[in-house]
Short mmCIF file of C-alpha atoms in Angstrom, two decimals:
data_model
loop_
_atom_site.label_atom_id
_atom_site.label_comp_id
_atom_site.label_asym_id
_atom_site.label_seq_id
_atom_site.Cartn_x
_atom_site.Cartn_y
_atom_site.Cartn_z
CA MET A 1 0.00 0.00 0.00
CA GLY A 2 1.30 3.44 -0.92
CA ALA A 3 1.96 6.09 1.71
CA LEU A 4 -0.81 8.33 0.36
CA ALA A 5 -3.39 5.54 0.46
CA ARG A 6 -2.32 4.61 3.98
CA ARG A 7 -2.69 8.23 5.16
CA TYR A 8 -6.12 8.43 3.58
CA LEU A 9 -7.27 5.23 5.30
CA VAL A 10 -5.94 6.42 8.64
CA LEU A 11 -7.84 9.71 8.29
CA TYR A 12 -11.01 7.90 7.17
CA ASN A 13 -10.93 5.47 10.09
CA VAL A 14 -10.13 8.20 12.62
CA ALA A 15 -13.09 10.23 11.31
CA GLN A 16 -15.39 7.21 11.57
CA ALA A 17 -14.15 6.43 15.09
CA CYS A 18 -14.87 10.02 16.16
CA GLY A 19 -18.28 9.94 14.51
CA TRP A 20 -19.35 6.73 16.20
CA LEU A 21 -17.98 7.93 19.52
CA THR A 22 -20.22 10.99 19.12
CA VAL A 23 -23.18 8.70 18.39
CA LEU A 24 -22.43 6.70 21.54
CA ALA A 25 -22.04 9.83 23.67
CA LYS A 26 -25.29 11.38 22.43
CA ALA A 27 -27.22 8.13 22.88
CA SER A 28 -25.80 7.56 26.36
CA ARG A 29 -26.59 11.09 27.48
CA ALA A 30 -30.16 10.84 26.16
CA SER A 31 -30.67 7.44 27.79
CA LEU A 32 -29.92 8.89 31.21
CA ASP A 33 -33.05 11.04 30.85
CA ASP A 34 -35.19 8.68 28.78
CA ALA A 35 -34.23 5.11 27.97
CA THR A 36 -36.16 5.28 24.68
CA GLY A 37 -34.72 8.59 23.46
CA ALA A 38 -31.36 7.30 22.20
CA TYR A 39 -32.20 7.16 18.49
CA ASP A 40 -33.66 10.63 18.12
CA ALA A 41 -30.74 12.09 20.09
CA CYS A 42 -28.11 10.73 17.72
CA ARG A 43 -30.17 10.34 14.54
CA SER A 44 -28.42 12.86 12.30
CA THR A 45 -24.89 11.82 13.31
CA LEU A 46 -25.72 8.13 13.00
CA MET A 47 -27.19 8.68 9.54
CA VAL A 48 -24.15 10.64 8.29
CA PHE A 49 -21.53 8.13 9.41
CA GLN A 50 -23.48 5.04 8.39
CA LEU A 51 -24.07 6.44 4.91
CA ALA A 52 -20.43 7.58 4.71
CA SER A 53 -19.30 4.01 5.33
CA PHE A 54 -20.25 3.36 1.70
CA ALA A 55 -16.64 4.36 1.10
CA GLU A 56 -15.62 0.96 2.47
CA ILE A 57 -17.15 -0.70 -0.58
CA ALA A 58 -14.98 1.51 -2.78
CA HIS A 59 -11.95 0.67 -0.62
CA ALA A 60 -12.61 -3.04 -1.17
CA VAL A 61 -13.15 -2.64 -4.94
CA ALA A 62 -9.94 -0.61 -5.24
CA GLY A 63 -7.99 -3.19 -3.26
CA LEU A 64 -7.15 -0.79 -0.44
CA THR A 65 -8.56 -3.24 2.11
CA PRO A 66 -8.66 -7.05 2.10
CA THR A 67 -12.43 -7.18 2.70
CA PRO A 68 -14.31 -8.79 -0.23
CA ALA A 69 -16.35 -6.13 -2.04
CA ALA A 70 -19.47 -8.31 -1.99
CA ALA A 71 -19.25 -8.69 1.79
CA ALA A 72 -18.74 -4.94 2.25
CA LEU A 73 -21.73 -4.20 0.02
CA ALA A 74 -23.93 -6.73 1.81
CA GLN A 75 -23.12 -5.34 5.24
CA TRP A 76 -23.55 -1.71 4.19
CA SER A 77 -26.80 -2.27 2.31
CA GLY A 78 -28.29 -4.39 5.10
CA ARG A 79 -27.54 -1.81 7.76
CA THR A 80 -28.56 1.15 5.62
CA HIS A 81 -31.83 -0.45 4.59
CA CYS A 82 -32.73 -1.16 8.22
CA LEU A 83 -31.74 2.35 9.31
CA LYS A 84 -33.41 4.33 6.52
CA CYS A 85 -36.42 2.17 5.67
CA ALA A 86 -37.37 0.09 8.71
CA LEU A 87 -36.43 2.57 11.44
CA ASP A 88 -36.17 6.18 10.31
CA ALA A 89 -39.20 6.03 8.00
CA VAL A 90 -41.38 4.52 10.77
CA LYS A 91 -41.70 7.28 13.38
CA THR A 92 -43.38 5.02 15.92
CA SER A 93 -40.23 2.89 16.05
CA HIS A 94 -37.93 5.74 17.04
CA ALA A 95 -38.65 5.36 20.75
CA SER A 96 -38.69 1.56 20.74
CA VAL A 97 -36.42 -0.71 22.74
CA ALA A 98 -35.23 -2.23 19.45
CA ALA A 99 -34.10 1.20 18.19
CA THR A 100 -32.14 1.83 21.37
CA ALA A 101 -30.57 -1.64 21.22
CA LEU A 102 -29.58 -1.10 17.59
CA VAL A 103 -27.91 2.25 18.33
CA PHE A 104 -25.83 0.87 21.19
CA ALA A 105 -24.96 -2.41 19.44
CA TRP A 106 -23.72 -0.58 16.36
CA ALA A 107 -21.94 2.24 18.20
CA LEU A 108 -20.16 0.00 20.71
CA THR A 109 -18.96 -2.22 17.88
CA GLU A 110 -17.66 0.67 15.78
CA VAL A 111 -15.86 2.58 18.53
CA VAL A 112 -13.66 -0.49 18.82
CA ARG A 113 -13.50 -1.55 15.16
CA TYR A 114 -12.29 1.71 13.65
CA PRO A 115 -9.52 2.40 16.20
CA SER A 116 -8.39 -1.19 15.65
CA TYR A 117 -8.08 -0.48 11.92
CA VAL A 118 -6.08 2.66 12.67
CA GLY A 119 -3.76 0.70 14.95
CA GLY A 120 -3.19 -1.88 12.23
CA LEU A 121 -2.45 0.78 9.62
CA ILE A 122 0.15 2.54 11.73
CA GLY A 123 1.57 -0.69 13.15
CA ARG A 124 0.78 0.20 16.74
CA SER A 125 -2.25 -1.83 17.72
CA PRO A 126 -2.05 -2.79 21.42
CA LYS A 127 -3.05 -6.31 22.37
CA TRP A 128 -6.06 -5.13 24.39
CA LEU A 129 -7.45 -3.35 21.32
CA THR A 130 -7.00 -6.40 19.11
CA TRP A 131 -8.63 -8.56 21.79
CA SER A 132 -11.53 -6.12 22.07
CA ARG A 133 -12.00 -5.95 18.30
CA TYR A 134 -12.41 -9.72 18.09
CA THR A 135 -14.40 -10.15 21.31
CA VAL A 136 -17.02 -7.38 21.60
CA PHE A 137 -18.78 -8.72 18.51
CA VAL A 138 -19.67 -11.91 20.41
CA PRO A 139 -22.58 -10.30 22.33
CA LEU A 140 -23.05 -7.20 20.15
CA TYR A 141 -23.58 -8.84 16.75
CA PRO A 142 -26.53 -11.00 17.94
CA LEU A 143 -27.99 -7.97 19.76
CA GLY A 144 -27.72 -5.82 16.65
CA ALA A 145 -29.16 -8.52 14.38
CA ALA A 146 -32.09 -9.14 16.74
CA ALA A 147 -32.80 -5.39 16.87
CA GLU A 148 -32.67 -5.12 13.09
CA MET A 149 -35.07 -8.03 12.68
CA LYS A 150 -37.48 -6.60 15.27
CA LEU A 151 -37.50 -3.22 13.53
CA MET A 152 -38.16 -4.82 10.15
CA TYR A 153 -40.87 -7.02 11.63
CA ASP A 154 -42.58 -4.02 13.20
CA ALA A 155 -42.22 -1.94 10.01
CA ARG A 156 -44.51 -4.33 8.15
CA ALA A 157 -47.67 -2.95 9.73
CA HIS A 158 -46.77 0.61 8.74
CA ALA A 159 -45.74 -0.49 5.25
CA ARG A 160 -48.98 -2.42 4.77
CA LYS A 161 -51.10 0.50 5.93
CA THR A 162 -49.34 3.23 3.95
CA LYS A 163 -48.33 1.13 0.91
CA MET A 164 -44.78 2.27 1.63
CA TYR A 165 -42.40 1.76 -1.32
CA ALA A 166 -45.08 -0.24 -3.15
CA VAL A 167 -45.10 -0.23 -6.95
CA THR A 168 -48.37 -1.35 -8.50
CA MET A 169 -49.27 -2.36 -12.02
CA PRO A 170 -50.06 -1.31 -14.65
CA ASN A 171 -47.10 0.99 -15.20
CA ALA A 172 -44.68 1.86 -17.98
CA TYR A 173 -42.11 -0.66 -16.76
CA ASN A 174 -44.57 -3.54 -16.27
CA PHE A 175 -43.08 -4.03 -12.80
CA ALA A 176 -44.64 -4.52 -9.37
CA PHE A 177 -43.06 -4.44 -5.93
CA ASP A 178 -44.59 -5.08 -2.52
CA TYR A 179 -42.36 -3.94 0.35
CA VAL A 180 -44.14 -6.11 2.93
CA THR A 181 -43.38 -9.22 0.87
CA PHE A 182 -39.78 -8.05 0.57
CA LEU A 183 -39.53 -7.64 4.36
CA ASN A 184 -41.04 -11.09 4.93
CA ALA A 185 -38.48 -12.67 2.59
CA LEU A 186 -35.65 -10.72 4.20
CA LEU A 187 -36.73 -11.82 7.68
CA VAL A 188 -36.58 -15.46 6.55
CA ALA A 189 -33.12 -14.99 5.04
CA TYR A 190 -31.68 -12.85 7.85
CA PRO A 191 -30.79 -15.64 10.33
CA PHE A 192 -28.85 -17.48 7.62
CA LEU A 193 -27.01 -14.31 6.55
CA PHE A 194 -26.22 -13.53 10.18
CA TYR A 195 -24.94 -17.05 10.81
CA THR A 196 -22.54 -16.74 7.86
CA LEU A 197 -21.16 -13.43 9.15
CA TYR A 198 -20.98 -14.61 12.76
CA ARG A 199 -19.13 -17.79 11.81
CA TYR A 200 -16.70 -15.76 9.70
CA MET A 201 -16.01 -13.44 12.64
CA PHE A 202 -15.27 -16.38 14.94
CA ALA A 203 -12.82 -17.73 12.34
CA GLN A 204 -11.16 -14.31 12.25
CA ARG A 205 -11.07 -14.25 16.05
CA ARG A 206 -9.23 -17.57 16.20
CA LYS A 207 -6.81 -16.36 13.53
CA LYS A 208 -6.08 -12.93 15.02
CA LEU A 209 -6.00 -13.82 18.70
CA GLY A 210 -4.01 -16.93 17.96
CA LYS A 211 -1.36 -14.76 16.34
CA ALA A 212 -1.49 -12.33 19.27
CA LYS A 213 -0.71 -15.19 21.68
CA GLU A 214 2.22 -16.29 19.55
CA ASN A 215 3.63 -12.76 19.64
#
C-alpha cells in the first residue's frame, strides 16, 4: 500500500471512530433522561456516518482493504436499509427498545473496530485493542441482528397501511413491488445471513487472537 493511500485510510478510520464515539455519547446522554430517546438524540450523526461508510465498498473494490467487495456491500446495504427504511421512516419505532438496542450495538462495535483499523495501519495496535475488536462482537452482533429483525418485523404494519415503497401495475415498466413481501423474505433470510457473518467473525477471532498469543 502506498503512503498516500495509507494516510487516507488512517484519516477515514479516525473520522469514523470520532463519529461513532459521538453517536455513543449522544445516545448515552439521552438514555440517562429517557431510555427510549437514544435514536432521536443521535439520529443525524448516526445517519451521516453510516451512509459515509459506503466508502468501504470503494476501498474493497480498489484493493485498499482485504475485505471482499461483496461482503462490504452486503453489510452496508443491510444496515442502511434497516436504518433508513425500517427505522427512520417509521416514526413510531424511534422510541422503541429495538431502536435503542440497535444504536448501542452498532456504536459500541464501531468505537472499537475503527480504532483497531487505525492501529493496524500505523503498526501500533495494542493487544487489548486487538482482543476487544475480536471479542465485543460476540454479544453485540446478535444484539444488533435481533434489533434489526425486530424493527423490520414491526415496520410491516406501517408499510402495509401506507403502501410504503409499493409499486403497482399497470405501469410503464410492467413491474410490481410489494415492500411487505420483501420484508417477509428478508426476515426469513436474515438468520442465515447472520450465521454466515458470525461464523466468519469467529474464524477471524481464532486467527487474530491466535497470532497475538504467539507474539
